Tab-separated table of C-alpha atoms in Angstrom:
chain	number	residue	atom	x	y	z
A	1	MET	CA	8.524	23.117	-7.296
A	2	THR	CA	5.398	21.001	-7.807
A	3	THR	CA	4.368	18.965	-4.777
A	4	THR	CA	4.346	15.192	-5.185
A	5	ILE	CA	1.549	13.323	-3.430
A	6	GLY	CA	2.489	9.948	-2.001
A	7	ILE	CA	-0.576	7.701	-1.943
A	8	ILE	CA	-0.392	4.480	0.036
A	9	GLY	CA	-3.118	1.884	-0.408
A	10	ALA	CA	-3.923	-1.114	1.717
A	11	MET	CA	-5.488	-3.271	-0.986
A	12	ASP	CA	-4.632	-4.260	-4.546
A	13	GLU	CA	-8.089	-3.136	-5.661
A	14	GLU	CA	-7.436	0.440	-4.499
A	15	ILE	CA	-4.059	0.572	-6.178
A	16	SER	CA	-5.523	-0.819	-9.394
A	17	LEU	CA	-8.140	1.934	-9.641
A	18	LEU	CA	-5.562	4.639	-8.998
A	19	LEU	CA	-3.157	3.213	-11.546
A	20	GLN	CA	-5.896	3.024	-14.166
A	21	GLY	CA	-6.495	6.752	-13.766
A	22	MET	CA	-2.855	7.795	-13.972
A	23	VAL	CA	-1.224	9.254	-17.094
A	24	GLU	CA	2.457	9.674	-17.956
A	25	GLN	CA	2.911	6.524	-15.889
A	26	GLU	CA	6.507	5.412	-15.433
A	27	GLN	CA	7.841	1.910	-14.967
A	28	PRO	CA	7.475	0.720	-11.362
A	29	GLU	CA	10.479	1.154	-9.094
A	30	VAL	CA	11.022	-1.393	-6.342
A	31	HIS	CA	12.507	-0.215	-3.063
A	32	ALA	CA	12.650	-2.367	0.072
A	33	GLY	CA	10.414	-4.891	-1.650
A	34	VAL	CA	7.631	-2.382	-2.394
A	35	SER	CA	6.619	-1.354	-5.913
A	36	PHE	CA	6.243	2.418	-6.432
A	37	VAL	CA	4.605	3.891	-9.543
A	38	LYS	CA	5.103	7.525	-10.557
A	39	GLY	CA	2.739	9.400	-12.807
A	40	ARG	CA	0.201	12.195	-13.021
A	41	PHE	CA	-3.404	12.123	-11.884
A	42	HIS	CA	-5.738	14.999	-12.749
A	43	GLY	CA	-2.686	17.142	-13.388
A	44	LYS	CA	-0.954	16.376	-10.082
A	45	ASN	CA	2.297	14.471	-9.547
A	46	VAL	CA	1.607	11.268	-7.634
A	47	VAL	CA	3.456	8.164	-6.489
A	48	VAL	CA	1.231	5.174	-5.737
A	49	CYS	CA	2.181	2.094	-3.730
A	50	LYS	CA	0.855	-0.641	-1.456
A	51	SER	CA	2.659	-0.791	1.873
A	52	GLY	CA	1.769	-4.240	3.119
A	53	VAL	CA	0.326	-4.983	6.548
A	54	GLY	CA	1.656	-3.649	9.833
A	55	LYS	CA	3.490	-0.683	11.273
A	56	VAL	CA	6.980	-1.661	10.130
A	57	ASN	CA	5.902	-2.066	6.502
A	58	ALA	CA	4.019	1.226	6.671
A	59	ALA	CA	6.989	3.064	8.160
A	60	ILE	CA	9.425	1.715	5.553
A	61	THR	CA	7.101	2.618	2.695
A	62	THR	CA	6.504	6.135	4.003
A	63	GLN	CA	10.208	6.858	4.440
A	64	VAL	CA	10.940	5.624	0.915
A	65	LEU	CA	8.219	7.895	-0.481
A	66	ILE	CA	9.862	10.860	1.238
A	67	ASP	CA	13.515	10.003	0.597
A	68	CYS	CA	13.419	8.491	-2.886
A	69	PHE	CA	10.447	10.269	-4.456
A	70	GLY	CA	10.365	13.584	-2.611
A	71	ALA	CA	6.749	13.183	-1.523
A	72	GLY	CA	5.593	16.442	0.033
A	73	VAL	CA	2.368	15.013	1.406
A	74	ILE	CA	1.268	11.466	2.285
A	75	TRP	CA	-2.278	10.114	2.022
A	76	PHE	CA	-3.182	6.610	3.151
A	77	THR	CA	-6.417	4.821	2.356
A	78	GLY	CA	-7.612	1.453	3.620
A	79	VAL	CA	-10.031	-0.403	5.891
A	80	ALA	CA	-10.343	-0.437	9.685
A	81	GLY	CA	-12.427	-1.727	12.555
A	82	ALA	CA	-14.906	0.716	14.069
A	83	LEU	CA	-14.498	1.711	17.720
A	84	ASP	CA	-16.944	4.612	17.896
A	85	PRO	CA	-20.450	3.119	18.299
A	86	ALA	CA	-21.786	5.739	15.887
A	87	LEU	CA	-19.857	4.119	13.030
A	88	ASN	CA	-21.382	1.477	10.796
A	89	ILE	CA	-19.798	-0.755	8.169
A	90	GLY	CA	-18.894	1.348	5.152
A	91	ASP	CA	-18.590	4.608	7.102
A	92	ILE	CA	-15.390	6.661	6.809
A	93	VAL	CA	-12.962	7.904	9.455
A	94	ILE	CA	-10.669	10.821	8.613
A	95	SER	CA	-7.710	10.963	10.989
A	96	SER	CA	-7.489	13.873	13.391
A	97	SER	CA	-4.387	12.130	14.712
A	98	CYS	CA	-2.847	8.650	14.963
A	99	GLN	CA	-1.437	6.825	17.978
A	100	GLN	CA	-0.075	3.341	18.709
A	101	HIS	CA	-2.427	1.470	21.023
A	102	ASP	CA	0.025	-1.390	21.520
A	103	MET	CA	2.787	0.863	22.841
A	104	ASP	CA	2.488	-0.057	26.518
A	105	CYS	CA	5.105	1.023	29.046
A	106	SER	CA	2.601	1.379	31.874
A	107	PRO	CA	4.836	-0.580	34.332
A	108	LEU	CA	7.272	2.329	33.965
A	109	GLY	CA	4.577	4.876	34.754
A	110	TYR	CA	3.621	5.875	31.197
A	111	ARG	CA	0.066	5.933	29.943
A	112	ARG	CA	-0.802	3.350	27.311
A	113	GLY	CA	0.104	4.705	23.880
A	114	ILE	CA	2.912	6.952	25.125
A	115	THR	CA	6.389	6.243	23.765
A	116	PRO	CA	9.012	6.922	26.468
A	117	PHE	CA	11.564	9.691	25.911
A	118	GLN	CA	9.631	11.018	22.908
A	119	GLU	CA	7.935	14.414	22.846
A	120	VAL	CA	5.004	13.369	20.636
A	121	SER	CA	3.173	10.051	20.687
A	122	ASP	CA	-0.175	11.151	19.212
A	123	PHE	CA	0.661	12.417	15.735
A	124	PRO	CA	-1.685	15.117	14.409
A	125	ALA	CA	-2.839	14.953	10.807
A	126	ASP	CA	-2.552	18.113	8.754
A	127	PRO	CA	-5.634	20.390	9.079
A	128	ARG	CA	-5.540	21.303	5.377
A	129	TYR	CA	-5.852	17.709	4.274
A	130	ILE	CA	-8.367	16.841	6.972
A	131	LYS	CA	-10.580	19.574	5.521
A	132	LEU	CA	-9.862	18.425	1.979
A	133	ALA	CA	-10.872	14.869	2.895
A	134	GLU	CA	-13.950	16.097	4.754
A	135	ASP	CA	-15.104	18.114	1.740
A	136	ALA	CA	-14.470	15.136	-0.535
A	137	CYS	CA	-16.501	12.836	1.728
A	138	SER	CA	-19.375	15.309	1.774
A	139	ARG	CA	-19.481	15.162	-2.022
A	140	VAL	CA	-18.772	11.456	-2.510
A	141	CYS	CA	-20.180	9.578	0.498
A	142	LYS	CA	-23.888	9.821	-0.234
A	143	GLN	CA	-24.874	6.517	1.410
A	144	HIS	CA	-22.379	6.444	4.288
A	145	ASN	CA	-21.431	8.726	7.142
A	146	TYR	CA	-17.988	10.031	7.961
A	147	LEU	CA	-16.321	11.520	11.003
A	148	ILE	CA	-12.984	12.990	12.038
A	149	GLY	CA	-11.303	11.156	14.910
A	150	ARG	CA	-8.241	9.493	16.365
A	151	VAL	CA	-6.952	6.448	14.488
A	152	LEU	CA	-5.371	3.823	16.750
A	153	SER	CA	-2.776	1.443	15.322
A	154	GLY	CA	-1.257	-1.802	16.516
A	155	ASP	CA	0.285	-4.962	15.148
A	156	GLN	CA	-2.717	-7.058	16.072
A	157	PHE	CA	-6.164	-7.715	14.639
A	158	VAL	CA	-8.662	-6.539	17.240
A	159	ALA	CA	-11.732	-8.754	17.569
A	160	ASP	CA	-12.722	-8.471	21.231
A	161	SER	CA	-15.536	-6.295	22.598
A	162	GLU	CA	-13.681	-5.548	25.860
A	163	VAL	CA	-10.627	-4.353	23.936
A	164	VAL	CA	-12.890	-2.244	21.733
A	165	ARG	CA	-14.437	-0.631	24.815
A	166	PHE	CA	-10.996	0.171	26.243
A	167	LEU	CA	-9.671	1.633	22.988
A	168	TYR	CA	-12.766	3.789	22.600
A	169	GLU	CA	-13.371	4.887	26.180
A	170	VAL	CA	-9.807	5.134	27.499
A	171	MET	CA	-7.746	5.874	24.388
A	172	ASP	CA	-10.438	7.893	22.599
A	173	GLY	CA	-10.093	5.986	19.332
A	174	ALA	CA	-12.568	6.282	16.480
A	175	CYS	CA	-11.227	3.218	14.675
A	176	VAL	CA	-8.446	0.665	14.940
A	177	GLU	CA	-6.065	-0.609	12.256
A	178	MET	CA	-2.434	-1.598	11.738
A	179	GLU	CA	-0.540	1.159	9.874
A	180	GLY	CA	-1.667	4.738	10.498
A	181	ALA	CA	0.400	5.649	13.555
A	182	ALA	CA	3.603	4.486	11.860
A	183	ILE	CA	2.831	6.681	8.870
A	184	GLY	CA	1.988	9.551	11.211
A	185	GLN	CA	5.231	9.190	13.146
A	186	VAL	CA	7.415	9.064	10.028
A	187	CYS	CA	5.630	12.080	8.570
A	188	HIS	CA	5.917	13.993	11.840
A	189	THR	CA	9.624	13.209	12.108
A	190	ASN	CA	10.187	14.408	8.537
A	191	SER	CA	7.842	17.441	8.799
A	192	VAL	CA	5.676	16.058	5.993
A	193	PRO	CA	1.891	16.579	6.245
A	194	TYR	CA	-0.367	13.536	6.113
A	195	VAL	CA	-3.913	12.290	6.501
A	196	ILE	CA	-5.376	8.788	6.892
A	197	LEU	CA	-8.692	7.683	5.372
A	198	ARG	CA	-10.298	4.499	6.680
A	199	SER	CA	-13.433	2.692	5.557
A	200	MET	CA	-15.062	0.610	8.310
A	201	SER	CA	-15.044	-3.105	7.453
A	202	ASP	CA	-16.293	-4.347	10.833
A	203	LYS	CA	-16.982	-3.408	14.449
A	204	ALA	CA	-13.611	-4.832	15.641
A	205	ASP	CA	-15.428	-7.163	18.052
A	206	GLY	CA	-15.667	-10.357	16.016
A	207	THR	CA	-19.417	-10.027	15.444
A	208	ALA	CA	-19.482	-8.611	11.919
A	209	ASN	CA	-21.371	-10.593	9.303
A	210	VAL	CA	-19.983	-9.257	6.062
A	211	ASN	CA	-18.860	-10.736	2.774
A	212	PHE	CA	-15.349	-9.294	2.845
A	213	ALA	CA	-14.739	-9.891	-0.870
A	214	GLU	CA	-17.833	-7.878	-1.750
A	215	PHE	CA	-17.003	-5.251	0.864
A	216	THR	CA	-13.471	-4.897	-0.495
A	217	VAL	CA	-14.746	-4.043	-3.970
A	218	ALA	CA	-17.239	-1.490	-2.656
A	219	ALA	CA	-14.801	0.042	-0.155
A	220	SER	CA	-12.030	0.283	-2.743
A	221	LYS	CA	-14.312	2.091	-5.169
A	222	ARG	CA	-15.459	4.523	-2.477
A	223	SER	CA	-11.902	5.164	-1.270
A	224	PHE	CA	-10.771	5.751	-4.836
A	225	GLU	CA	-13.589	8.255	-5.397
A	226	ILE	CA	-12.634	10.163	-2.239
A	227	VAL	CA	-8.945	10.303	-3.168
A	228	GLU	CA	-9.793	11.292	-6.738
A	229	ASP	CA	-11.947	14.145	-5.449
A	230	MET	CA	-9.147	15.260	-3.108
A	231	ILE	CA	-6.645	15.322	-5.966
A	232	GLN	CA	-9.019	17.315	-8.136
A	233	HIS	CA	-9.535	19.943	-5.429
A	234	VAL	CA	-6.113	20.118	-3.751
A	235	ASP	CA	-4.423	23.480	-4.234
A	236	PHE	CA	-0.639	23.459	-4.462
């Protein structure tokens, strides 16, 4: 059976570029308010969708991809705030794992990020697709750096330097965003491999001076090129 790749985008611009490259494209199917488009891309079966913002939207979308479309692997691409000081705007983070930074049961004796009564709270990305993404970045990202690190997720927009310091120094995060850990948890629960790709839009401390409209276009194009390279080189 041919593996279907579920590709979740964070921005309309990313979805648009993917859809333009698809062939044998079917009519969109709407599930739980999300539009899913099936087709083929460089000879691979893909389903493309935009999850919406936040962990709940990401979790719903991921489960639909698995249950309704039989996705055998999930890739997510979008923007994030940099936590690692080595990262600059436009650089890429490939997830080594994903964890919720806003899961906080510390009054009960649990470390921040640990979900009580659950064996795994830091969800590892699949090594095969980490390597695939790394190889793609080495070919595509000529003007920006990339690194492999922990993606931290929470239903809040981080824009405080003290919070950034905590998330980096205490929780060992490379970047912070709002969806990855939900995708990681759903994939882990369903034994489906995944990887998250994030392009840095800011330093997550409220100091960035960037034209987000211009950044979105550039980041979407770069993310598309990385995903396209991954699809061309993935071996099922």
